[in-house]
Short mmCIF file of C-alpha atoms in Angstrom, two decimals:
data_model
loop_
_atom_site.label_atom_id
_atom_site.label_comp_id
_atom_site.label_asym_id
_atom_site.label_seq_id
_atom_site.Cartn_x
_atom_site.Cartn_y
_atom_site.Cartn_z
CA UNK A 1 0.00 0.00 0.00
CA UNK A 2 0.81 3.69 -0.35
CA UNK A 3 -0.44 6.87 1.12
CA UNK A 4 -1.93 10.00 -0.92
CA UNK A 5 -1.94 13.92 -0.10
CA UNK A 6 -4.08 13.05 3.21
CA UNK A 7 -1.30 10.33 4.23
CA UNK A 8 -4.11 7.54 4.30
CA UNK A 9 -3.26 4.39 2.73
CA UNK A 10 -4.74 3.58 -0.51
CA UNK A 11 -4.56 -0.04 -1.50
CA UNK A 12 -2.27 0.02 -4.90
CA UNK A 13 1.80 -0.33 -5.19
CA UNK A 14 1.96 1.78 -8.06
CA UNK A 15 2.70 5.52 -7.12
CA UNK A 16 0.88 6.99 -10.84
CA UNK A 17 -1.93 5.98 -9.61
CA UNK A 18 -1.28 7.64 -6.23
CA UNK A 19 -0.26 10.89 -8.25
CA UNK A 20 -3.39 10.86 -10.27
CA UNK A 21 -6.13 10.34 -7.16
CA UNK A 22 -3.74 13.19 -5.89
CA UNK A 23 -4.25 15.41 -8.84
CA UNK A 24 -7.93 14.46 -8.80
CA UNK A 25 -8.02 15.42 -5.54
CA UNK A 26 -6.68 18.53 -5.82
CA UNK A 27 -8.78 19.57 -9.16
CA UNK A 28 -12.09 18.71 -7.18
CA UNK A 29 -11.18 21.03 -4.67
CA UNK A 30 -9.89 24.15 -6.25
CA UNK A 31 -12.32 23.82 -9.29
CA UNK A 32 -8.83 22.77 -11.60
CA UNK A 33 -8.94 20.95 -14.88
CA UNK A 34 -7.00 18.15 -14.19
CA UNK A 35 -9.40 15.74 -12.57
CA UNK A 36 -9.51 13.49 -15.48
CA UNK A 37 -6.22 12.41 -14.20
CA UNK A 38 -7.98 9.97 -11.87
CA UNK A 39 -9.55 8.15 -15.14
CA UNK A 40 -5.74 7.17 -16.31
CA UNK A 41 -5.27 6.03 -12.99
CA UNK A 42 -8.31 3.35 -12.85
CA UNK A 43 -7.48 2.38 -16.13
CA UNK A 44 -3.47 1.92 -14.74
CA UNK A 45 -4.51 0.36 -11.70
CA UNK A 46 -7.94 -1.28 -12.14
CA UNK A 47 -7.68 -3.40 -8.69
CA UNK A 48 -7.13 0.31 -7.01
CA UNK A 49 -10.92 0.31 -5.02
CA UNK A 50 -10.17 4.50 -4.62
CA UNK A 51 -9.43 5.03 -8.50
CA UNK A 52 -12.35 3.43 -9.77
CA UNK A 53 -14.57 4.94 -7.30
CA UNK A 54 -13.58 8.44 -7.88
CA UNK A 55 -13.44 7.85 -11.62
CA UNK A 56 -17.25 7.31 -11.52
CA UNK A 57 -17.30 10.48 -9.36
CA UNK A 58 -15.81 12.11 -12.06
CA UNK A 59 -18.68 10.65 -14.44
CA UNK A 60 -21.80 11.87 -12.45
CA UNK A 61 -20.09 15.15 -11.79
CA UNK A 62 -20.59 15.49 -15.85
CA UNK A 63 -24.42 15.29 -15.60
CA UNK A 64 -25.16 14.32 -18.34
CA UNK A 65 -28.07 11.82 -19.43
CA UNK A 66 -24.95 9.09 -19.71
CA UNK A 67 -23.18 9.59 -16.58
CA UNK A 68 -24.73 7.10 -14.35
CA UNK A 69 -24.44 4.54 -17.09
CA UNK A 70 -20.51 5.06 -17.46
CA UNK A 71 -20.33 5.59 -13.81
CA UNK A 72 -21.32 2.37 -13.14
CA UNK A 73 -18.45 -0.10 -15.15
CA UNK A 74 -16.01 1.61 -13.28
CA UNK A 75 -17.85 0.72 -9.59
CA UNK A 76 -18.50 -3.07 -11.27
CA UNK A 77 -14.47 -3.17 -11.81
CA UNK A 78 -13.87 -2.39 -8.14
CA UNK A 79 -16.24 -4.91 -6.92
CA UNK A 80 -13.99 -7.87 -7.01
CA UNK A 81 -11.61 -6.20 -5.22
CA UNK A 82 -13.25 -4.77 -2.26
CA UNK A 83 -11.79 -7.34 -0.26
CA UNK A 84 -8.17 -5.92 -0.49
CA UNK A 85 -8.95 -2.42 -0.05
CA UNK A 86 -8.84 0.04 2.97
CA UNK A 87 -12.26 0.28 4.98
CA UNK A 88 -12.25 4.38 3.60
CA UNK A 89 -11.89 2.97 0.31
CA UNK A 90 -14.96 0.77 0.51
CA UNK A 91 -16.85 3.73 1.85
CA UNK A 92 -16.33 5.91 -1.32
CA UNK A 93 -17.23 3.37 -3.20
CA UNK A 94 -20.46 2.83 -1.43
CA UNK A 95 -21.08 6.48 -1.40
CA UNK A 96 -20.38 6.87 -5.13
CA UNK A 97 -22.40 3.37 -5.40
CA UNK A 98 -25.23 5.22 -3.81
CA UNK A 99 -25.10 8.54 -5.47
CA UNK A 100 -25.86 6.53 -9.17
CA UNK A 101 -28.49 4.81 -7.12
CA UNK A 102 -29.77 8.04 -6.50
CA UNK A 103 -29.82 7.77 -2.83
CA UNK A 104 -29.03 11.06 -1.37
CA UNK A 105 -29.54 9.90 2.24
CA UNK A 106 -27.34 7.31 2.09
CA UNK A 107 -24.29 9.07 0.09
CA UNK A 108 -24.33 11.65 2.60
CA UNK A 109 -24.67 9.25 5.78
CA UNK A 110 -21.56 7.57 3.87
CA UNK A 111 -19.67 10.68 3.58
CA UNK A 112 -20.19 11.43 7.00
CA UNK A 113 -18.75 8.14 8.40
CA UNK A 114 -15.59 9.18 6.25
CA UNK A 115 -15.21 12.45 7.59
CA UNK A 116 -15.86 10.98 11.08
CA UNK A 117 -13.22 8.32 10.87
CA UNK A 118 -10.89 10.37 8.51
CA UNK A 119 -11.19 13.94 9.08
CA UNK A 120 -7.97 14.59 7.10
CA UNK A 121 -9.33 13.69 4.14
CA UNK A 122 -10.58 17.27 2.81
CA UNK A 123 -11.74 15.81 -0.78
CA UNK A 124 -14.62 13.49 1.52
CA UNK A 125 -15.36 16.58 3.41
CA UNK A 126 -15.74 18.86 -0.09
CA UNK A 127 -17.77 15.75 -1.30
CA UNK A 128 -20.08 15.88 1.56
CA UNK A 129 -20.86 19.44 0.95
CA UNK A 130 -21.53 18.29 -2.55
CA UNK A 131 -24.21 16.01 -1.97
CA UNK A 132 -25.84 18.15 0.71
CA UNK A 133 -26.13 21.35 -1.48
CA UNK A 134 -27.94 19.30 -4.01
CA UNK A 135 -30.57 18.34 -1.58
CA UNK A 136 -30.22 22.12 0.41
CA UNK A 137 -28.96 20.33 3.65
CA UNK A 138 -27.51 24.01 4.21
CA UNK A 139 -26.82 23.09 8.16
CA UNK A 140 -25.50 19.81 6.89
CA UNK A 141 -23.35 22.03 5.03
CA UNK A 142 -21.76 23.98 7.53
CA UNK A 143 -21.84 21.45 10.40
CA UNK A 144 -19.14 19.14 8.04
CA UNK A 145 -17.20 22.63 7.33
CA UNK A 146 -17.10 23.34 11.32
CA UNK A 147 -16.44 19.86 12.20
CA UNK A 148 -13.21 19.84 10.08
CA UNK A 149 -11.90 23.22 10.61
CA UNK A 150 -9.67 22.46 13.25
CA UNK A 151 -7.76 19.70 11.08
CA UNK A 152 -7.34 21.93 8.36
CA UNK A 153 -7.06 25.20 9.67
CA UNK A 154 -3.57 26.10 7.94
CA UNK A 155 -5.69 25.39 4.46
CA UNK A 156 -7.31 28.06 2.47
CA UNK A 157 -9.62 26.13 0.80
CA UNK A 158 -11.28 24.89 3.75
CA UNK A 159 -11.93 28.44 4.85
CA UNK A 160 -13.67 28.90 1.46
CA UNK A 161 -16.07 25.67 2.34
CA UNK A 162 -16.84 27.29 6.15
CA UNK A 163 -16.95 30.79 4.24
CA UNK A 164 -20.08 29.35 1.97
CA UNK A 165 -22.07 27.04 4.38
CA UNK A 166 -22.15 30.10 6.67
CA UNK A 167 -23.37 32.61 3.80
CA UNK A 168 -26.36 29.79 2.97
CA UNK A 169 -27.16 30.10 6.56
CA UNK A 170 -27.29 33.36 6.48
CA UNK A 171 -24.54 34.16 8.80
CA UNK A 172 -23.19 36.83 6.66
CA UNK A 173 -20.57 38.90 8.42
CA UNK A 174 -18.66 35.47 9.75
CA UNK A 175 -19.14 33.90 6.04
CA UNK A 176 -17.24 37.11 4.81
CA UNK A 177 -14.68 37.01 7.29
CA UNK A 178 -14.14 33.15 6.79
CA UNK A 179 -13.84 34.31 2.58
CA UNK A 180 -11.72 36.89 3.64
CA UNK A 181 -9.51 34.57 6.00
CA UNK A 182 -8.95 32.35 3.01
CA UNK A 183 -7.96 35.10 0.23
CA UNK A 184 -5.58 36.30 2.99
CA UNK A 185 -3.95 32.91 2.60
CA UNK A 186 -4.11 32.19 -0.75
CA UNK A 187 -5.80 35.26 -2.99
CA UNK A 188 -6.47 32.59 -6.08
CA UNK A 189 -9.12 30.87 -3.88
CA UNK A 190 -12.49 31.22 -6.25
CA UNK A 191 -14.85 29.20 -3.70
CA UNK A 192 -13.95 31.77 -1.08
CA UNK A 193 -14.31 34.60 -3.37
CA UNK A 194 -17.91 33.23 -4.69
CA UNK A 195 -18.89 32.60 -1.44
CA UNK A 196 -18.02 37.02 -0.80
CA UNK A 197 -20.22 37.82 -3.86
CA UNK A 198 -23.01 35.63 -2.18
CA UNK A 199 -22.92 37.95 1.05
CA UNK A 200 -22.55 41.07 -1.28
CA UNK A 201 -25.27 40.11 -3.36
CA UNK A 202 -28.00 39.61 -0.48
CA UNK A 203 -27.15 42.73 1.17
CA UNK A 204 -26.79 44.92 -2.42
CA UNK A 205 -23.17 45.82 -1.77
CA UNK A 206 -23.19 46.11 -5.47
CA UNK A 207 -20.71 48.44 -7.02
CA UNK A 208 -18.47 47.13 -4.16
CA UNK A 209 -19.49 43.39 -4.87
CA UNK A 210 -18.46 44.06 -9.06
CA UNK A 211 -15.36 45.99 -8.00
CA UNK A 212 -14.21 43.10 -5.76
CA UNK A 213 -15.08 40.14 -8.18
CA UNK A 214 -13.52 42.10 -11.27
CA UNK A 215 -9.96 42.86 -8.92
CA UNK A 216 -9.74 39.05 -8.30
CA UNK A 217 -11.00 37.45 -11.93
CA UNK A 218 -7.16 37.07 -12.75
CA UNK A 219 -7.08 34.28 -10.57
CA UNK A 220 -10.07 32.38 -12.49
CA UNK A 221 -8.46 32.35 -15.76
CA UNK A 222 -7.55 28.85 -15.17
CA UNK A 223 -9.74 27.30 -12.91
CA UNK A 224 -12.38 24.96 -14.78
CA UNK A 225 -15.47 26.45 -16.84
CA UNK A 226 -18.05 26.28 -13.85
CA UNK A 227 -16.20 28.50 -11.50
CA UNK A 228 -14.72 30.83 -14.18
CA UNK A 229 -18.03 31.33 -15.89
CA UNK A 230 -20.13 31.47 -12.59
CA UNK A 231 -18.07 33.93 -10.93
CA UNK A 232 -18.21 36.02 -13.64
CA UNK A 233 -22.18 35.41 -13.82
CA UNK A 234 -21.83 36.33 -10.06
CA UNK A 235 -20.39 39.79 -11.37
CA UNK A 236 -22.87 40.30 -14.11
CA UNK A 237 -25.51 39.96 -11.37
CA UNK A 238 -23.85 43.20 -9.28
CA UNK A 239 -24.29 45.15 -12.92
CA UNK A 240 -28.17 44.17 -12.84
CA UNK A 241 -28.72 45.45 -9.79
CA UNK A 242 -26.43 48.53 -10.19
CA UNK A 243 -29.23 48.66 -13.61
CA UNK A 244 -26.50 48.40 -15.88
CA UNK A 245 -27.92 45.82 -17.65
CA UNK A 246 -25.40 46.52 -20.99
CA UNK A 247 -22.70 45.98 -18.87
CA UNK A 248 -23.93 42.57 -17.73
CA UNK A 249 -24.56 41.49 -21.08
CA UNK A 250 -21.21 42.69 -22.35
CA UNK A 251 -19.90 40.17 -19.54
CA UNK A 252 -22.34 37.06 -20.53
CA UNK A 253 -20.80 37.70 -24.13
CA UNK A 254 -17.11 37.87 -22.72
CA UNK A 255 -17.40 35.70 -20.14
CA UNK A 256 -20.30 33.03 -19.30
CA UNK A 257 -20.98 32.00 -22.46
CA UNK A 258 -19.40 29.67 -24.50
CA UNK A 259 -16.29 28.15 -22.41
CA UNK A 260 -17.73 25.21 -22.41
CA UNK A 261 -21.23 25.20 -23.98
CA UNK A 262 -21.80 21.60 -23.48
CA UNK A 263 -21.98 21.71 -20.06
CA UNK A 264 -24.47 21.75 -17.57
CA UNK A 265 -23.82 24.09 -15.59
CA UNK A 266 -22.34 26.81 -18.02
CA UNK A 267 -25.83 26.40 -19.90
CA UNK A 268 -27.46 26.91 -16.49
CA UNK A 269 -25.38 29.62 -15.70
CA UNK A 270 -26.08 31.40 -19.43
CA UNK A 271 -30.42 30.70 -19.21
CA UNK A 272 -30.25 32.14 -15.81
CA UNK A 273 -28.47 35.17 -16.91
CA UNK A 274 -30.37 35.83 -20.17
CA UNK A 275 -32.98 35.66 -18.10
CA UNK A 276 -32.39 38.38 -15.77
CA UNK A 277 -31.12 40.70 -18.34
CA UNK A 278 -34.87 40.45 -19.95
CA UNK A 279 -36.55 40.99 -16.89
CA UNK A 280 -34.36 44.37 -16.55
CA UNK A 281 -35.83 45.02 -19.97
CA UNK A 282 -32.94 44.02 -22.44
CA UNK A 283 -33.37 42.48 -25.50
CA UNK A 284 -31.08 39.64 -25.48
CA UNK A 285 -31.56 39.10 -29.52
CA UNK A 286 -30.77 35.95 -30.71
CA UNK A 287 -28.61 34.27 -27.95
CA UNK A 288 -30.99 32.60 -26.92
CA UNK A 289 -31.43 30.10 -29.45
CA UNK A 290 -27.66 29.51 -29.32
CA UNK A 291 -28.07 28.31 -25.67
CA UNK A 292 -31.30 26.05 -26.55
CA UNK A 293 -29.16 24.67 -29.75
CA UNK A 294 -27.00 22.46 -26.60
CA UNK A 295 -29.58 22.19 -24.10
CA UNK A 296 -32.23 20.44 -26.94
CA UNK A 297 -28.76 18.14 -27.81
CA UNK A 298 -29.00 16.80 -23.95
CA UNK A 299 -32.47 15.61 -24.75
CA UNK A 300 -34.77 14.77 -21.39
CA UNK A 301 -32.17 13.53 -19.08
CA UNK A 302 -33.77 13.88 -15.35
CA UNK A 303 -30.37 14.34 -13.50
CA UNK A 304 -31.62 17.32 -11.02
CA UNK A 305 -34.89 19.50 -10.60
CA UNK A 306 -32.76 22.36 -10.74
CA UNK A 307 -31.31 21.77 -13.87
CA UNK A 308 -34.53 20.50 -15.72
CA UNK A 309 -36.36 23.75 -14.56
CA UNK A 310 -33.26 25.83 -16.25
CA UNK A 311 -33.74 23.69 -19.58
CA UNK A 312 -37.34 23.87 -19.56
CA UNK A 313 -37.20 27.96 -19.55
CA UNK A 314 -33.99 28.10 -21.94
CA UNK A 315 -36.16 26.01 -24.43
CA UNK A 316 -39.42 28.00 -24.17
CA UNK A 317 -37.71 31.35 -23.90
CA UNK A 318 -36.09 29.99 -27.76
CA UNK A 319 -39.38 29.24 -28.85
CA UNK A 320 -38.39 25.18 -28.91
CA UNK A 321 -42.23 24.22 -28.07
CA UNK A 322 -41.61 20.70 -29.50
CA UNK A 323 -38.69 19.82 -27.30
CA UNK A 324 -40.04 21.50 -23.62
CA UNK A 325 -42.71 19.52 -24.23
CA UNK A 326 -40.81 16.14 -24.94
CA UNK A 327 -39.20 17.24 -22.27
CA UNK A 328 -42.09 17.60 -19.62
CA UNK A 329 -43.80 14.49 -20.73
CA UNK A 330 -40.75 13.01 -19.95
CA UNK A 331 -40.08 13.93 -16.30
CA UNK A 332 -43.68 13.49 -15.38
CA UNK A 333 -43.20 9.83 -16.18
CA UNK A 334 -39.95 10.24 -14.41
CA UNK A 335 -41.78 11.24 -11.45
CA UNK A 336 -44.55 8.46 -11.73
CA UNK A 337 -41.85 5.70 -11.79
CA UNK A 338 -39.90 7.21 -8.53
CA UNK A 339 -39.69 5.43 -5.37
CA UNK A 340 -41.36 7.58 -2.63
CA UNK A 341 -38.86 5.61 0.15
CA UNK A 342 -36.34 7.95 -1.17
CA UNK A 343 -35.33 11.66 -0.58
CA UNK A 344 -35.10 12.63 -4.13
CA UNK A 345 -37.95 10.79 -5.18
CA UNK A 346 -40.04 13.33 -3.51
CA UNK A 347 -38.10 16.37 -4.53
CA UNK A 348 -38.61 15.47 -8.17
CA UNK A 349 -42.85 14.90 -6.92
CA UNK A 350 -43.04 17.91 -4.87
CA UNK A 351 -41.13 20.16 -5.80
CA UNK A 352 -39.42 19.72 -8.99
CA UNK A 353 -42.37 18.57 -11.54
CA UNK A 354 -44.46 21.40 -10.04
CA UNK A 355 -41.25 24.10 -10.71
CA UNK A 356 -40.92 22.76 -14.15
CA UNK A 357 -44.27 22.51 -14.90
CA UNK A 358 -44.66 26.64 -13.94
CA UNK A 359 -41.21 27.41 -16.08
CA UNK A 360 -42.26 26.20 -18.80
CA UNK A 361 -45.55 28.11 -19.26
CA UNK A 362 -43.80 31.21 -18.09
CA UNK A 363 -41.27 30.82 -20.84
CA UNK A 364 -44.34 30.77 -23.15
CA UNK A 365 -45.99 33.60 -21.99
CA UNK A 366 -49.06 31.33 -19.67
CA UNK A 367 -48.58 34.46 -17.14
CA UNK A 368 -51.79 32.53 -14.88
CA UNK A 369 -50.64 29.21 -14.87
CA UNK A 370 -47.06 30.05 -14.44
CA UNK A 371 -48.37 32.22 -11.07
CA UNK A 372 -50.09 28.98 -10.44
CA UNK A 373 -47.94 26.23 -11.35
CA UNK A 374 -44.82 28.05 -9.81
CA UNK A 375 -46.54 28.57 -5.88
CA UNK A 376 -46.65 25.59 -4.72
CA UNK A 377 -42.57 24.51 -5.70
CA UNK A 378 -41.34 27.94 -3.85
CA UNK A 379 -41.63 27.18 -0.58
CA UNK A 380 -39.79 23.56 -0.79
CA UNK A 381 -37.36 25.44 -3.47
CA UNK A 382 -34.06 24.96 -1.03
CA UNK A 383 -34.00 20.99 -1.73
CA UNK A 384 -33.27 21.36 -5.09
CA UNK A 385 -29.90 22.43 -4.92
CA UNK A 386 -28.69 25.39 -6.10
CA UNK A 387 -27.45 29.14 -4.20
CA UNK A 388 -29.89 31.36 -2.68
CA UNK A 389 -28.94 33.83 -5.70
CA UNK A 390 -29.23 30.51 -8.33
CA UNK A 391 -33.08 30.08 -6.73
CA UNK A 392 -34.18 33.21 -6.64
CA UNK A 393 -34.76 32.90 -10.11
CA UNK A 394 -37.49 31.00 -9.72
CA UNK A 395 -38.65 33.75 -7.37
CA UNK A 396 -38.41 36.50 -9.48
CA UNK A 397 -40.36 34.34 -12.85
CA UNK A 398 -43.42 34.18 -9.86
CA UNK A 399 -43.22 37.75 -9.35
CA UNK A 400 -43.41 38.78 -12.83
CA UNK A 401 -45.87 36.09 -13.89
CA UNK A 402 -48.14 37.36 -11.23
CA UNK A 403 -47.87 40.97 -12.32
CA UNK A 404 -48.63 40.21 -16.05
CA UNK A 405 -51.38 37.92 -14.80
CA UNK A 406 -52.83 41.03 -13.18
CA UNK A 407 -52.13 39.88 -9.42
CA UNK A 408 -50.47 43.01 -8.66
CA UNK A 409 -52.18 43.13 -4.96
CA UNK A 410 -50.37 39.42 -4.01
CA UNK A 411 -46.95 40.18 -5.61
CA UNK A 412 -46.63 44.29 -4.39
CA UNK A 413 -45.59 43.02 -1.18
CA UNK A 414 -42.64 40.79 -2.10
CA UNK A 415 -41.63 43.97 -4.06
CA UNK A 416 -41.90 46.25 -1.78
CA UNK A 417 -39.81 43.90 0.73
CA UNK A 418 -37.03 43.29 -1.75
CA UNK A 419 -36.61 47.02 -2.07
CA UNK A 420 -36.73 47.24 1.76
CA UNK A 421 -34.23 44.85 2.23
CA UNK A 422 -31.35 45.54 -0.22
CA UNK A 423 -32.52 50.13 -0.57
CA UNK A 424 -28.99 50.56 -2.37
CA UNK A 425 -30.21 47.96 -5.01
CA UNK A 426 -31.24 50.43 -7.92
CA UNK A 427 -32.77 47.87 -9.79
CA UNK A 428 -35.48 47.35 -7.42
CA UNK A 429 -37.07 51.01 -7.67
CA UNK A 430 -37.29 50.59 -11.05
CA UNK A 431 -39.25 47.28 -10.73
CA UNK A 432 -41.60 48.84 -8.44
CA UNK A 433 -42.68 51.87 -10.72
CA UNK A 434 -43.11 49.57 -13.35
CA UNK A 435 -45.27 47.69 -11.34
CA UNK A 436 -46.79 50.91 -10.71
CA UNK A 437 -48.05 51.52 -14.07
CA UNK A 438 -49.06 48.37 -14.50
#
């Protein structure tokens, strides 16, 4: 046996495939590009239990439509060899094994028997925040970050984990000093700087917030295409609110579209931007129908609520009737063939079907039955994963449906309040003498 970056034994002689769960390791938690390392190491070392498991990680991190069916032949290879491996190896495998399962409850009880018996391994402890965000276990999230401060105090990314668990709980002054504790340390630390925009954003810090994001984007240049494109999405949101909606689009163009177009999470970050910029009143022209040209390519695919509700309003918004719909039939028979037993199972029921449902008639212009459709997901909204600032999206289409549906009377209120609670937010005067005239 040999011993990785945590100095924990992992069951393999050869020290390449050490190097590459190390380099995997290392990508997952600074948002690199080198993860696919840990693929050349399974493939080197297909007895190593660790490689195969986190090469299957690295497959359902892709969500995509095939990631749990190539996750799966690399958990099969480790199977045999289960016997020979370390007790923390068998637990990512079971919590990797459960995550293509699609049971959340059990990933995350796995994760937290790692983190438990191994608290030095930070990559379980970033994994565990993974899962829990994705089913808005926000305390969950910050009790695994406070739990394994004290082990890795000296390490900036760490402070970057505490830093964002404590902004989702709304603890904002210690999540900005926790952000600010880890730039001190290391100033290319993007989780700790999104984490800053986060506590900027909810209390409308925003010339300050863009200022801040824009004197640090250096460091992002080489980080992968989620973090470089979302904190610069993160940015683009401080220009909305400072009603500079040119200036936001000038960054989507730059910036957050079209790194990597294929992926998830850039197309969620572009549909939730375009978004935005329309509701400040900017014609976005064609872009998008460029954004709906790779989200129709995924086809229905099911892999998270929040995703399928960002889809469903990228394909609408493009006038793609034919494929929302597909898409819709789709995940309500996804939905009727779920196992209630299971957490997700009734976040897709509850929540999610009823979210995706209300998207896609707002993207079409159904003002009442997007008002309708989109009530009863809002106040279960948290367990699909995603930021505050990612699901108040969903928020905002509610608000506006509801004023075009004539409800001005039920939606004034959550207007008024917004204004109330973020008054150096310009963007929010403006909404409320539109709805004014309305």
């Amino acid at each position: 046996m040999l011993t990785d970056r945590w100095t924990l034994q992992v069951a393999t002689d050869d020290p390449a495939v050490v190097a590459g769960l190390d380099t995997f390791d290392t990508s997952f938690i600074t948002y690199g590009t080198t993860a696919a390392a840990v693929w050349e190491a399974a493939k080197t070392d297909p007895a190593c239990v660790m490689a195969q498991a986190k090469a299957a990680a690295l497959e359902m991190f892709l969500q995509t439509g095939q990631s749990i069916g190539k996750a799966r032949p690399w958990l099969r290879q480790a199977e045999t060899h289960l016997p020979r491996a370390t007790e923390r190896e068998k637990l990512w495998h079971a919590q990797v094994a459960a995550w293509v399962d699609g049971d959340a409850e059990t990933a995350i009880a796995l994760c937290r028997e790692i983190i438990r018996r191994w608290p030095q391994d930070l990559a379980a402890v970033k994994m565990t925040q993974f899962h829990m965000f994705h089913v808005g276990d926000l305390a969950g999230m910050l009790d695994v970050a406070e739990a394994a401060l004290p082990v890795h105090h000296q390490v900036p990314e760490m402070h970057g984990m505490l830093a964002f668990g404590l902004e989702e709980m709304n603890r904002l002054d210690e999540a900005e000093a926790a952000g600010r504790r880890a730039i001190e340390m290391k100033r290319a630390e993007p989780w700790a700087h999104h984490a800053i925009a986060h506590v900027m954003e909810t209390q409308g810090r925003c010339k300050e917030g863009f200022d801040f994001m824009a004197a640090l984007a250096d460091t992002w240049a080489d980080r992968n295409s989620f973090m470089l494109s979302h904190n610069w999405w993160h940015a683009a949101l401080f220009a909305i609110d400072s009603d500079r909606p040119e200036a936001a689009l000038k960054l989507y163009d730059d910036h957050v579209w079209g790194v990597w177009k294929e992926y998830s999470q850039d197309q969620v970050n572009a549909v939730a931007l375009l978004a935005r910029l329309e509701f400040a009143g900017l014609d976005v022209g064609e872009r998008w129908q460029d954004v709906a040209d790779y989200i129709e390519q995924r086809g229905p695919e099911h892999v998270e609520p929040f995703l399928d509700a960002h889809y469903l309003l990228g394909l609408t918004r493009a006038g793609r009737d034919a494929a929302a719909a597909a898409l819709l039939a789709s995940l309500r028979d996804h939905v009727a063939r779920q196992d209630d037993s299971r957490l997700m199972s009734r976040i897709w029921r509850d929540v999610g079907l009823p979210l995706a449902q209300g998207v896609a008639a707002y993207g079409k212009g159904d003002w009442r039955t997007a008002f309708a459709q989109l009530k009863p997901a809002l106040d279960g909204l948290q367990q699909i994963g995603g930021s505050h600032a990612q699901r108040d999206l969903f928020w905002q289409l509610w608000l506006r449906a509801g004023a075009k549906a004539g409800e001005t009377a039920t939606v004034k209120p959550y207007f008024e309040r917004r204004a109330a609670e973020r008054p150096g937010v310009t963007k929010h005067r403006r909404e409320l003498a539109q709805l004014a005239r309305i």
